[in-house]
mmCIF file of C-alpha atoms and ligand atoms in Angstrom:
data_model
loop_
_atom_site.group_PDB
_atom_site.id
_atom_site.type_symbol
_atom_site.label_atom_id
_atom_site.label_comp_id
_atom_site.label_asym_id
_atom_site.label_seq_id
_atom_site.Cartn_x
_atom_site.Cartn_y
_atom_site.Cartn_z
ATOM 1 C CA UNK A 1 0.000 0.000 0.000
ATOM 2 C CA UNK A 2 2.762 2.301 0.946
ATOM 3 C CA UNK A 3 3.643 2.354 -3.105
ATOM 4 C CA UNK A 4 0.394 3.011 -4.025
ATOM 5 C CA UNK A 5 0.076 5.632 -1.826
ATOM 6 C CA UNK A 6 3.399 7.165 -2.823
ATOM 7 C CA UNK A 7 2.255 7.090 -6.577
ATOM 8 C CA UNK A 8 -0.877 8.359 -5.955
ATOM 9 C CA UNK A 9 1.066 11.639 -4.003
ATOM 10 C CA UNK A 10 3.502 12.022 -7.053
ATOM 11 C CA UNK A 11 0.517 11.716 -9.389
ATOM 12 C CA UNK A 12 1.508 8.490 -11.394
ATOM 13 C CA UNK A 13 -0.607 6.616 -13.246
ATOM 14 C CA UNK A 14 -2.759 3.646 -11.520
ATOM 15 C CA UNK A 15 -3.401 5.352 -8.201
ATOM 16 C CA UNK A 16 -4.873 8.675 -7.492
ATOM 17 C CA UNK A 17 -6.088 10.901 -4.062
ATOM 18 C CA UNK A 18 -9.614 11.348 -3.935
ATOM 19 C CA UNK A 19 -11.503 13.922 -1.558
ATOM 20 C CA UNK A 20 -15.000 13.051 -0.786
ATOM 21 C CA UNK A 21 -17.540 16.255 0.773
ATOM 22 C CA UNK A 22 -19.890 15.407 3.762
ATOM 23 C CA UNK A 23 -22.415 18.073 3.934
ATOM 24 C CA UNK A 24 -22.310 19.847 7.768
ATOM 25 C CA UNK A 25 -25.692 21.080 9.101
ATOM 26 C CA UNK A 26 -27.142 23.741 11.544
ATOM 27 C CA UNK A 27 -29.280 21.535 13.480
ATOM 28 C CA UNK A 28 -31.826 24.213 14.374
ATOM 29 C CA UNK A 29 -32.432 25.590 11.068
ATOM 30 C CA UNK A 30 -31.121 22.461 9.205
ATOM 31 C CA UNK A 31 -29.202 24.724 6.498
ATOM 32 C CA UNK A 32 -25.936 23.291 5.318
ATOM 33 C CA UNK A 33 -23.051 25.268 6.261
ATOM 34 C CA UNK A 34 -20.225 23.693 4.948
ATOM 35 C CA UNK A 35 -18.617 20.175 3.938
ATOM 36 C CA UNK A 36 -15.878 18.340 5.417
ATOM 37 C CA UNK A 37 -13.029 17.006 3.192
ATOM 38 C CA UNK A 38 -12.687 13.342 3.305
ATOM 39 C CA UNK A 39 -9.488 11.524 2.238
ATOM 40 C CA UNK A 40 -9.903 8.224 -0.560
ATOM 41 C CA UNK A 41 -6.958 6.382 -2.087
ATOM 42 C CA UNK A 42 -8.341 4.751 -4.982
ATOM 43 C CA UNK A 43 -5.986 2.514 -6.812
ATOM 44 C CA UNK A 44 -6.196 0.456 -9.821
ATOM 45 C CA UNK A 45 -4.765 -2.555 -7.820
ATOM 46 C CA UNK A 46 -6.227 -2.352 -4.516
ATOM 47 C CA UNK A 47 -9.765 -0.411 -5.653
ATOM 48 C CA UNK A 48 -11.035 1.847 -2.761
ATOM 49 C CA UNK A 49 -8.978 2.498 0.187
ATOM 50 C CA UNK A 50 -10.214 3.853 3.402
ATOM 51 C CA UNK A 51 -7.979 6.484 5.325
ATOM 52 C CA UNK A 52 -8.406 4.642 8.773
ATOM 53 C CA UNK A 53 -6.003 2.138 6.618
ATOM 54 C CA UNK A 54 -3.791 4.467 4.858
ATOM 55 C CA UNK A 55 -3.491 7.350 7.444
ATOM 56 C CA UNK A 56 -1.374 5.514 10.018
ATOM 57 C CA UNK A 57 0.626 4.520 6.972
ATOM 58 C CA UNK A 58 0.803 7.985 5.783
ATOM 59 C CA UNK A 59 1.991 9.000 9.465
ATOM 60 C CA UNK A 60 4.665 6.973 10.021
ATOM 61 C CA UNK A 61 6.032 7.870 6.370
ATOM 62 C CA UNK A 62 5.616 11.239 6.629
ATOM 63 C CA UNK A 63 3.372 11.211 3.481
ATOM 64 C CA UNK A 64 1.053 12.401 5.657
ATOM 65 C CA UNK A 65 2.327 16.321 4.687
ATOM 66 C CA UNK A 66 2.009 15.971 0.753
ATOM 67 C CA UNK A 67 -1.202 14.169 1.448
ATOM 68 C CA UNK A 68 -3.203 16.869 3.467
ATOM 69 C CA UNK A 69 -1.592 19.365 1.406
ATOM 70 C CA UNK A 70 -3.143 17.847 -1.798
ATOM 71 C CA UNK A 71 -6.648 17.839 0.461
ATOM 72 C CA UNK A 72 -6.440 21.424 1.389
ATOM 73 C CA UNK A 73 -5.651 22.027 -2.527
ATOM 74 C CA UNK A 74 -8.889 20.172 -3.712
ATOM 75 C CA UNK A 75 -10.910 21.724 -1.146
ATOM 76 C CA UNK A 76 -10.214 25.435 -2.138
ATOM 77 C CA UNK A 77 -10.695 24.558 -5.155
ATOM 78 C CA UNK A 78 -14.184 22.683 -4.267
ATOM 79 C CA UNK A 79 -14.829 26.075 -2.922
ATOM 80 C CA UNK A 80 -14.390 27.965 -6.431
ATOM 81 C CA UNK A 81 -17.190 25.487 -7.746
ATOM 82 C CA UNK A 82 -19.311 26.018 -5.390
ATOM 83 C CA UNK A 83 -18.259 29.660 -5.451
ATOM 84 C CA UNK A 84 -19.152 29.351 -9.205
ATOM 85 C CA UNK A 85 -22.726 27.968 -8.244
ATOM 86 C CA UNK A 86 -23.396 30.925 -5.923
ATOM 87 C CA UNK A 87 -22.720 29.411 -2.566
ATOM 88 C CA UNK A 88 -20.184 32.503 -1.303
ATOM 89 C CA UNK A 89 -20.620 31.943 2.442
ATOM 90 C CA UNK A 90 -20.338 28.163 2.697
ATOM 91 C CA UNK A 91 -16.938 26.765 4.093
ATOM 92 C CA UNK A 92 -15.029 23.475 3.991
ATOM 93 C CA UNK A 93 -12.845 21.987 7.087
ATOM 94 C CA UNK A 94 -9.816 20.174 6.353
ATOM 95 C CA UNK A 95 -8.051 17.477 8.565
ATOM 96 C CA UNK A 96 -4.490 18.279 9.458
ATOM 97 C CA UNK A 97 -2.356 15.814 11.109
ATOM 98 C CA UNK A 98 -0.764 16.607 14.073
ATOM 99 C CA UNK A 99 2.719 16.088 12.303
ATOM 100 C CA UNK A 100 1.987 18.344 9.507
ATOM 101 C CA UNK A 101 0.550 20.980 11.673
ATOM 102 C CA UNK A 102 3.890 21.446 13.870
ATOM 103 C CA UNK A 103 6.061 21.132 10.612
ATOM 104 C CA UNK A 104 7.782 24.040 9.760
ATOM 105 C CA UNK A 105 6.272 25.066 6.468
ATOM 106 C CA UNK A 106 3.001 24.803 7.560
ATOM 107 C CA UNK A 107 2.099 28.146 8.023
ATOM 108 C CA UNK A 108 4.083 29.352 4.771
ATOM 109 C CA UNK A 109 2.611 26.527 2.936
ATOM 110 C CA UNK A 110 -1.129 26.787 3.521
ATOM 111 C CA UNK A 111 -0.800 30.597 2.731
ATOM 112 C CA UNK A 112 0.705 30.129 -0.632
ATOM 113 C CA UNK A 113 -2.281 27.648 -1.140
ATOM 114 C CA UNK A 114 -4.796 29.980 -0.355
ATOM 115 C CA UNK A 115 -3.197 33.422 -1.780
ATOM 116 C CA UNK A 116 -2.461 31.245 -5.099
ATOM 117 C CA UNK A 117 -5.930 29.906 -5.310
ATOM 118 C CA UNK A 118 -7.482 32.954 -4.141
ATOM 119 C CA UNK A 119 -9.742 31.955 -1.521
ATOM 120 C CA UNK A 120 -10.933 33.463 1.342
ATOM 121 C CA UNK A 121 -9.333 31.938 4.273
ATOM 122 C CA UNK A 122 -12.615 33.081 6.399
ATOM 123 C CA UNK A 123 -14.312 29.529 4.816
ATOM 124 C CA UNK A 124 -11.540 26.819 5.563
ATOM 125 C CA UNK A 125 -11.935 25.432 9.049
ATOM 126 C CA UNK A 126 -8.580 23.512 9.904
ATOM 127 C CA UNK A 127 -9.460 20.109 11.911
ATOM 128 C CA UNK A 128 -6.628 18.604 14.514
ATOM 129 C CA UNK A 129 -7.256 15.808 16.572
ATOM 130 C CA UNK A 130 -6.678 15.521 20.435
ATOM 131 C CA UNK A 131 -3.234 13.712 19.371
ATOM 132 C CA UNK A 132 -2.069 17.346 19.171
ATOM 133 C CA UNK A 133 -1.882 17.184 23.202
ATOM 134 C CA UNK A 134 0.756 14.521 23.115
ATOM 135 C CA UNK A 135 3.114 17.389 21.320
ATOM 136 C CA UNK A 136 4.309 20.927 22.708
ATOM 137 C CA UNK A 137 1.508 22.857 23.773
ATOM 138 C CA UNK A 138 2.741 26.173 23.586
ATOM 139 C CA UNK A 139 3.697 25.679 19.642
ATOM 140 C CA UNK A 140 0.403 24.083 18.918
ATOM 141 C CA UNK A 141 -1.031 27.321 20.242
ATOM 142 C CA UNK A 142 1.101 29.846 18.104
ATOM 143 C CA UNK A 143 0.139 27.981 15.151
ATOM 144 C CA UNK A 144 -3.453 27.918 15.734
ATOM 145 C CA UNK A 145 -3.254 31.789 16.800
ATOM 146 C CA UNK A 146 -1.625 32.078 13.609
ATOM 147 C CA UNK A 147 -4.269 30.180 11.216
ATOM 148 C CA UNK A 148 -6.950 32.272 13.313
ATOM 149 C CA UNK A 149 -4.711 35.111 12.559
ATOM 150 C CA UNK A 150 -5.104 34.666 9.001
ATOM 151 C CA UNK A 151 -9.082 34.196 8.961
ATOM 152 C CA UNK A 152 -9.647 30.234 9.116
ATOM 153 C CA UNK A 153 -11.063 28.802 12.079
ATOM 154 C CA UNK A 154 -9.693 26.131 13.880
ATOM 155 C CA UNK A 155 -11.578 22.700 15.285
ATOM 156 C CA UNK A 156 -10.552 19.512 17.608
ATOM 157 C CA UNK A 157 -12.006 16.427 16.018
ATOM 158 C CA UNK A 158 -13.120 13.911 18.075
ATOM 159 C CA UNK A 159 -12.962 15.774 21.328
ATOM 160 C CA UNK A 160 -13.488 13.374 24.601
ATOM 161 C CA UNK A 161 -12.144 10.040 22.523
ATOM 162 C CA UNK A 162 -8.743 10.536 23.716
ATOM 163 C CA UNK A 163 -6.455 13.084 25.843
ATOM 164 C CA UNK A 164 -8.788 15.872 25.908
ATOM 165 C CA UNK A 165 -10.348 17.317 28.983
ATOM 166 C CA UNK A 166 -12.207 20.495 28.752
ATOM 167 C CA UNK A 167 -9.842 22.137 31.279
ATOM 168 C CA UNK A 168 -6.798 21.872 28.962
ATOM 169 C CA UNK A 169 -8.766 22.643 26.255
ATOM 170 C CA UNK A 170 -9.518 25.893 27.896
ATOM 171 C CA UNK A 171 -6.035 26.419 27.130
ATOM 172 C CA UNK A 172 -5.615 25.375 23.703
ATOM 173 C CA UNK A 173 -7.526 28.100 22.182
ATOM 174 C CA UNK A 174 -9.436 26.847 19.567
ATOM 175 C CA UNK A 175 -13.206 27.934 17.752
ATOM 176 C CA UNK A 176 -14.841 24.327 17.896
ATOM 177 C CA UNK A 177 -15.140 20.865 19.572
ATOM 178 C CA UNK A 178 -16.346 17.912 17.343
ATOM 179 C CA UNK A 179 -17.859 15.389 19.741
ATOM 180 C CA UNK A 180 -16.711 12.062 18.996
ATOM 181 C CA UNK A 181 -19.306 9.671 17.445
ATOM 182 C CA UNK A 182 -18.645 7.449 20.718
ATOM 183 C CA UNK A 183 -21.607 10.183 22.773
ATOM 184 C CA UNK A 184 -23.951 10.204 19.620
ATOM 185 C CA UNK A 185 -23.893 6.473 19.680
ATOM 186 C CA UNK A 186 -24.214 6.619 23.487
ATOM 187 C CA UNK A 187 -28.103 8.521 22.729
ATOM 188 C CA UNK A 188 -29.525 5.306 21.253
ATOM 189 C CA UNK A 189 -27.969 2.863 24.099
ATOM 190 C CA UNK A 190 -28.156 4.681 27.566
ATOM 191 C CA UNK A 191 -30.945 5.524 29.699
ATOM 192 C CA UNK A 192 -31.973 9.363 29.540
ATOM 193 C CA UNK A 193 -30.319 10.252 32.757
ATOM 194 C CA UNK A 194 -26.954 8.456 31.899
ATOM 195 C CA UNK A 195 -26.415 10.632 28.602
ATOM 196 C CA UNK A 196 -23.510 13.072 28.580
ATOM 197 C CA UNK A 197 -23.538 14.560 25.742
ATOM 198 C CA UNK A 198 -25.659 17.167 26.436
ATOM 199 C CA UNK A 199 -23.904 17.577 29.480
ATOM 200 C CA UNK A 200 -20.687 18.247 26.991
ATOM 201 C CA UNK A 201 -22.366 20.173 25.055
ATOM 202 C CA UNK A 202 -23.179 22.955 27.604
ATOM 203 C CA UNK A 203 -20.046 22.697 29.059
ATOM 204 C CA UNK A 204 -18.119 23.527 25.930
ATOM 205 C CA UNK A 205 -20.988 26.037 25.208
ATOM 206 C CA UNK A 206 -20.164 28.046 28.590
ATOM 207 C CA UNK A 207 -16.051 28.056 27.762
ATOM 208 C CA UNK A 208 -17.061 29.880 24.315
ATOM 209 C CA UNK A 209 -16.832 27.092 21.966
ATOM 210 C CA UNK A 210 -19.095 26.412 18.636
ATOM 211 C CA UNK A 211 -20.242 22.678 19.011
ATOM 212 C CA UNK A 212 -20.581 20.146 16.448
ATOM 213 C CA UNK A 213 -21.811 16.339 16.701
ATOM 214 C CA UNK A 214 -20.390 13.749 14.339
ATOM 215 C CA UNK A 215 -21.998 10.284 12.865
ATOM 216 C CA UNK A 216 -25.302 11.100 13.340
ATOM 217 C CA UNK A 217 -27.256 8.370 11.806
ATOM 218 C CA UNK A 218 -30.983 8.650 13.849
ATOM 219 C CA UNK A 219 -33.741 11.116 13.829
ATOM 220 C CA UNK A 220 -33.459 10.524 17.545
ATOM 221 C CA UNK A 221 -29.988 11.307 18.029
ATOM 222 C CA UNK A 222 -30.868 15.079 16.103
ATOM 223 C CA UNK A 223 -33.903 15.190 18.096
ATOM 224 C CA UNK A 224 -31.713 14.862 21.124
ATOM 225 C CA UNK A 225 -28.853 17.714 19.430
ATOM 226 C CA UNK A 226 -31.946 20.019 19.246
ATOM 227 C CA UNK A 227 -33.078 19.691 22.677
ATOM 228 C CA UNK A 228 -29.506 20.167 24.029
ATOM 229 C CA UNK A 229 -28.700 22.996 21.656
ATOM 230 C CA UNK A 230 -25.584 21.732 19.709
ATOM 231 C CA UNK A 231 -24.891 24.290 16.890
ATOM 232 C CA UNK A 232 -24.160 21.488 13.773
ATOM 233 C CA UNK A 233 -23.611 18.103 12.933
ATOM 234 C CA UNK A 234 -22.702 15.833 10.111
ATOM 235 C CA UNK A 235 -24.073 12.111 9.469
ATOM 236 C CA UNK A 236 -25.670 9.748 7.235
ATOM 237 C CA UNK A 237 -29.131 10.656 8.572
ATOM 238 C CA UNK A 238 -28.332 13.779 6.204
ATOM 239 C CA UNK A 239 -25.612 12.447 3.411
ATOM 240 C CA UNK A 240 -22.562 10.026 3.250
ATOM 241 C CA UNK A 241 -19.118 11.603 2.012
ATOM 242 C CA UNK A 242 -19.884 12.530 -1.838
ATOM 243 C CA UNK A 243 -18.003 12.688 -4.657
ATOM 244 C CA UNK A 244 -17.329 16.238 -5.473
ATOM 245 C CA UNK A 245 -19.982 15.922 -8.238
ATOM 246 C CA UNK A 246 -22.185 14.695 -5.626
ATOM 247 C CA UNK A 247 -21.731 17.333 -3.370
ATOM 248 C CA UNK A 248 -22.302 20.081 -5.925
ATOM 249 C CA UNK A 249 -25.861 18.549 -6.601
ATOM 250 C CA UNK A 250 -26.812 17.682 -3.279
ATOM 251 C CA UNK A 251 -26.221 21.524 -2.795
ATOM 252 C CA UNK A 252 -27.978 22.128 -5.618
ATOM 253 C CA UNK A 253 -30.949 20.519 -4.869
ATOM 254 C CA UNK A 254 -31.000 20.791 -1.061
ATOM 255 C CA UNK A 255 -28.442 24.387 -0.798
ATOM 256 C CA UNK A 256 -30.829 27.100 -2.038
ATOM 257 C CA UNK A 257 -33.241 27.127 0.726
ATOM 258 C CA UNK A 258 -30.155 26.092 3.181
ATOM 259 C CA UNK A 259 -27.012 27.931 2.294
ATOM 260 C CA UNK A 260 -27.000 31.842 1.786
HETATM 261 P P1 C2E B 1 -12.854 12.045 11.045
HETATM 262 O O1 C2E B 1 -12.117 13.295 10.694
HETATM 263 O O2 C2E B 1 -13.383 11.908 12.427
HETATM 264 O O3 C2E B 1 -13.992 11.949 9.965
HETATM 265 C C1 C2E B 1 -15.266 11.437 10.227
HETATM 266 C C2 C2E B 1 -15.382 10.002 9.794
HETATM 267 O O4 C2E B 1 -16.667 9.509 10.141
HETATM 268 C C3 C2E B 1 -15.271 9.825 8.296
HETATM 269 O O5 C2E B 1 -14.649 8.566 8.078
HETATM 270 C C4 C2E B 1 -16.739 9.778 7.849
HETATM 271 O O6 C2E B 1 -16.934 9.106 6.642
HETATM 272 C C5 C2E B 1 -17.336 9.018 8.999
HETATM 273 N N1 C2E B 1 -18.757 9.308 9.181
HETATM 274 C C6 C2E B 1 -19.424 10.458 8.971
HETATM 275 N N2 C2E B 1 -20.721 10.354 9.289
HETATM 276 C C7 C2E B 1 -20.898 9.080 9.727
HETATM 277 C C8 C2E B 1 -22.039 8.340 10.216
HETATM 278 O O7 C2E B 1 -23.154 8.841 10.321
HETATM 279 N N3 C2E B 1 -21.813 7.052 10.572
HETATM 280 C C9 C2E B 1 -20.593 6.461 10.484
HETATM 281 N N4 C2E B 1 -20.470 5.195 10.861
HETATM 282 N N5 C2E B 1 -19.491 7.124 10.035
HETATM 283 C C10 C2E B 1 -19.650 8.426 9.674
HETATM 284 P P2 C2E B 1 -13.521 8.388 6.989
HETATM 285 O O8 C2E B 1 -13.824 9.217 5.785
HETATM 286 O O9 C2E B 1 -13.309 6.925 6.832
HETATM 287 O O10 C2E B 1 -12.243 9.032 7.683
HETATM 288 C C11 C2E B 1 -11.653 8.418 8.810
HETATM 289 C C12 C2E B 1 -10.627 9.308 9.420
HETATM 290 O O11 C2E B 1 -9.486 9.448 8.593
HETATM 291 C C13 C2E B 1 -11.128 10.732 9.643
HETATM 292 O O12 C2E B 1 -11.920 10.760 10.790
HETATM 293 C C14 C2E B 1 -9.804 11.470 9.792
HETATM 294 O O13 C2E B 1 -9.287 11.338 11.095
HETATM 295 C C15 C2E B 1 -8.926 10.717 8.827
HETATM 296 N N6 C2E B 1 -8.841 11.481 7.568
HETATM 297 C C16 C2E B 1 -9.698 11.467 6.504
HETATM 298 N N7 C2E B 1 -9.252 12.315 5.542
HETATM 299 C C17 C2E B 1 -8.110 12.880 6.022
HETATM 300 C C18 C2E B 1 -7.167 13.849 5.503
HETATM 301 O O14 C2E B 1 -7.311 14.412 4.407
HETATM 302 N N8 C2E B 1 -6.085 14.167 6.302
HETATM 303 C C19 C2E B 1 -5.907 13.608 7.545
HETATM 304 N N9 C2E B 1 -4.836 13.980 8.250
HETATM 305 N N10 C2E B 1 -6.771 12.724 8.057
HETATM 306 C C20 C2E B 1 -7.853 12.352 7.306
HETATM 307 CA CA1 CA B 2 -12.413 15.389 10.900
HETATM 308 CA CA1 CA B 3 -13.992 13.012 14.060
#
């Protein structure tokens, strides 16, 4: 696999990078507000591959860089389609390994992207997971200051899976918490007064944080997000990861009444 993936980085023939779009929603007005970028290698030799196979791969190769760099290149230019289609105000979040984030030509890097494909940082939202807490705190802070700095906002993805608390995320100052698909799963198994995640959710509400809910796959488990006032979510109750042709319709026929 790790030739495949190489190939598919240097863009040889056989093997290619593919980003897939999940649609994001506001869970009180139900408008889509962005997509998240979604990783595929697809290769002629071992079809389909899914990133929870070729990420730690990627990691421990250090592929990992040229690999979310090609993501963050397909998204902003996903965002001059859908640009193109009307859809000014809707952004796109991109995952960014905690390697790649501390690497020294990150900063430099993702500006050239965005200055050379002339896109408004305000729409990318950068995504780190907790993993980023197992590496210097103090430089994972700069660099976030500095993406803030520069307009994008910045997310932890898959908060309360791992090392997070919320009192040392207080001090990793970032816009949004993803909540792990472990507490939406939790809403269909435990008893009412066992559930937590709405007990998260106000808790990351009060330290100033947007909120959004991951793998949401029941009309109960929105039902619940709406009671406890989580801000978005993302889940195949709404739409798997689409091809970007998929995306751009399912915008199309489900954007104009959502997306301003
Ligand atoms: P993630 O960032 O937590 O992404 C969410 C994962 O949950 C995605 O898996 C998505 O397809 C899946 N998902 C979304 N809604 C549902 C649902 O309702 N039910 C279920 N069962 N699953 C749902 P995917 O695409 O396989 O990605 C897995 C992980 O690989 C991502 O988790 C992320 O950590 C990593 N990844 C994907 N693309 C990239 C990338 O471009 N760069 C980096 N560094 N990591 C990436
Ligand atoms: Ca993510
Ligand atoms: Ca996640």
């Amino acid at each position: 696999m790790h030739d495949a993936l190489s190939s598919a980085l240097a863009g040889s023939e056989g093997s290619r990078v593919k980003a897939l779009f999940q649609p994001i929603i506001d869970v009180q007005s139900g408008m889509v507000t962005g997509f998240e970028a979604l990783a595929r290698l697809q290769s002629d030799t071992l079809g389909m591959v899914s990133p929870l196979e070729f990420i730690p791969l990627a990691e421990k190769n250090r592929l990992i860089i040229a690999l979310d760099e090609q993501m963050l290149e397909k998204s902003c230019k996903f965002l001059k389609k859908l640009d193109e289609k009307g859809h000014h105000r809707l952004s796109v979040a991109v995952n960014v390994s905690a390697l790649h984030l501390l690497h020294p030509d990150f900063i430099p890097r993702v500006t050239d992207t965005i200055s050379r494909l002339q896109v408004n940082a305000e729409r990318i939202d950068i995504e780190i997971t907790e993993s980023v807490f197992a590496s210097d705190y103090d430089a994972c802070n700069r660099i976030i200051s500095r993406l803030q700095q520069l307009g994008m906002k910045v997310s932890i993805d898959d908060f309360g899976a791992g090392y997070s608390s919320l009192a040392r995320q207080k001090s990793l100052r970032v816009d949004c918490l993803k909540i792990d698909k472990f507490f939406i799963d939790q809403l269909l198994s435990t008893e009412p007064d066992k559930r937590l995640t709405g007990d998260i959710i106000s808790m990351a509400h009060k330290l100033g944080y947007n909120v959004v809910a991951e793998g949401v796959e029941y009309e109960s488990q929105l039902e619940y997000l709406k009671e406890n006032k989580c801000d978005r979510f993302q889940g195949f109750l709404i739409a798997k990861p689409l091809d970007e042709a998929d995306a751009l319709e399912f915008i199309e026929k489900n954007g104009k009444k959502h997306s301003v």
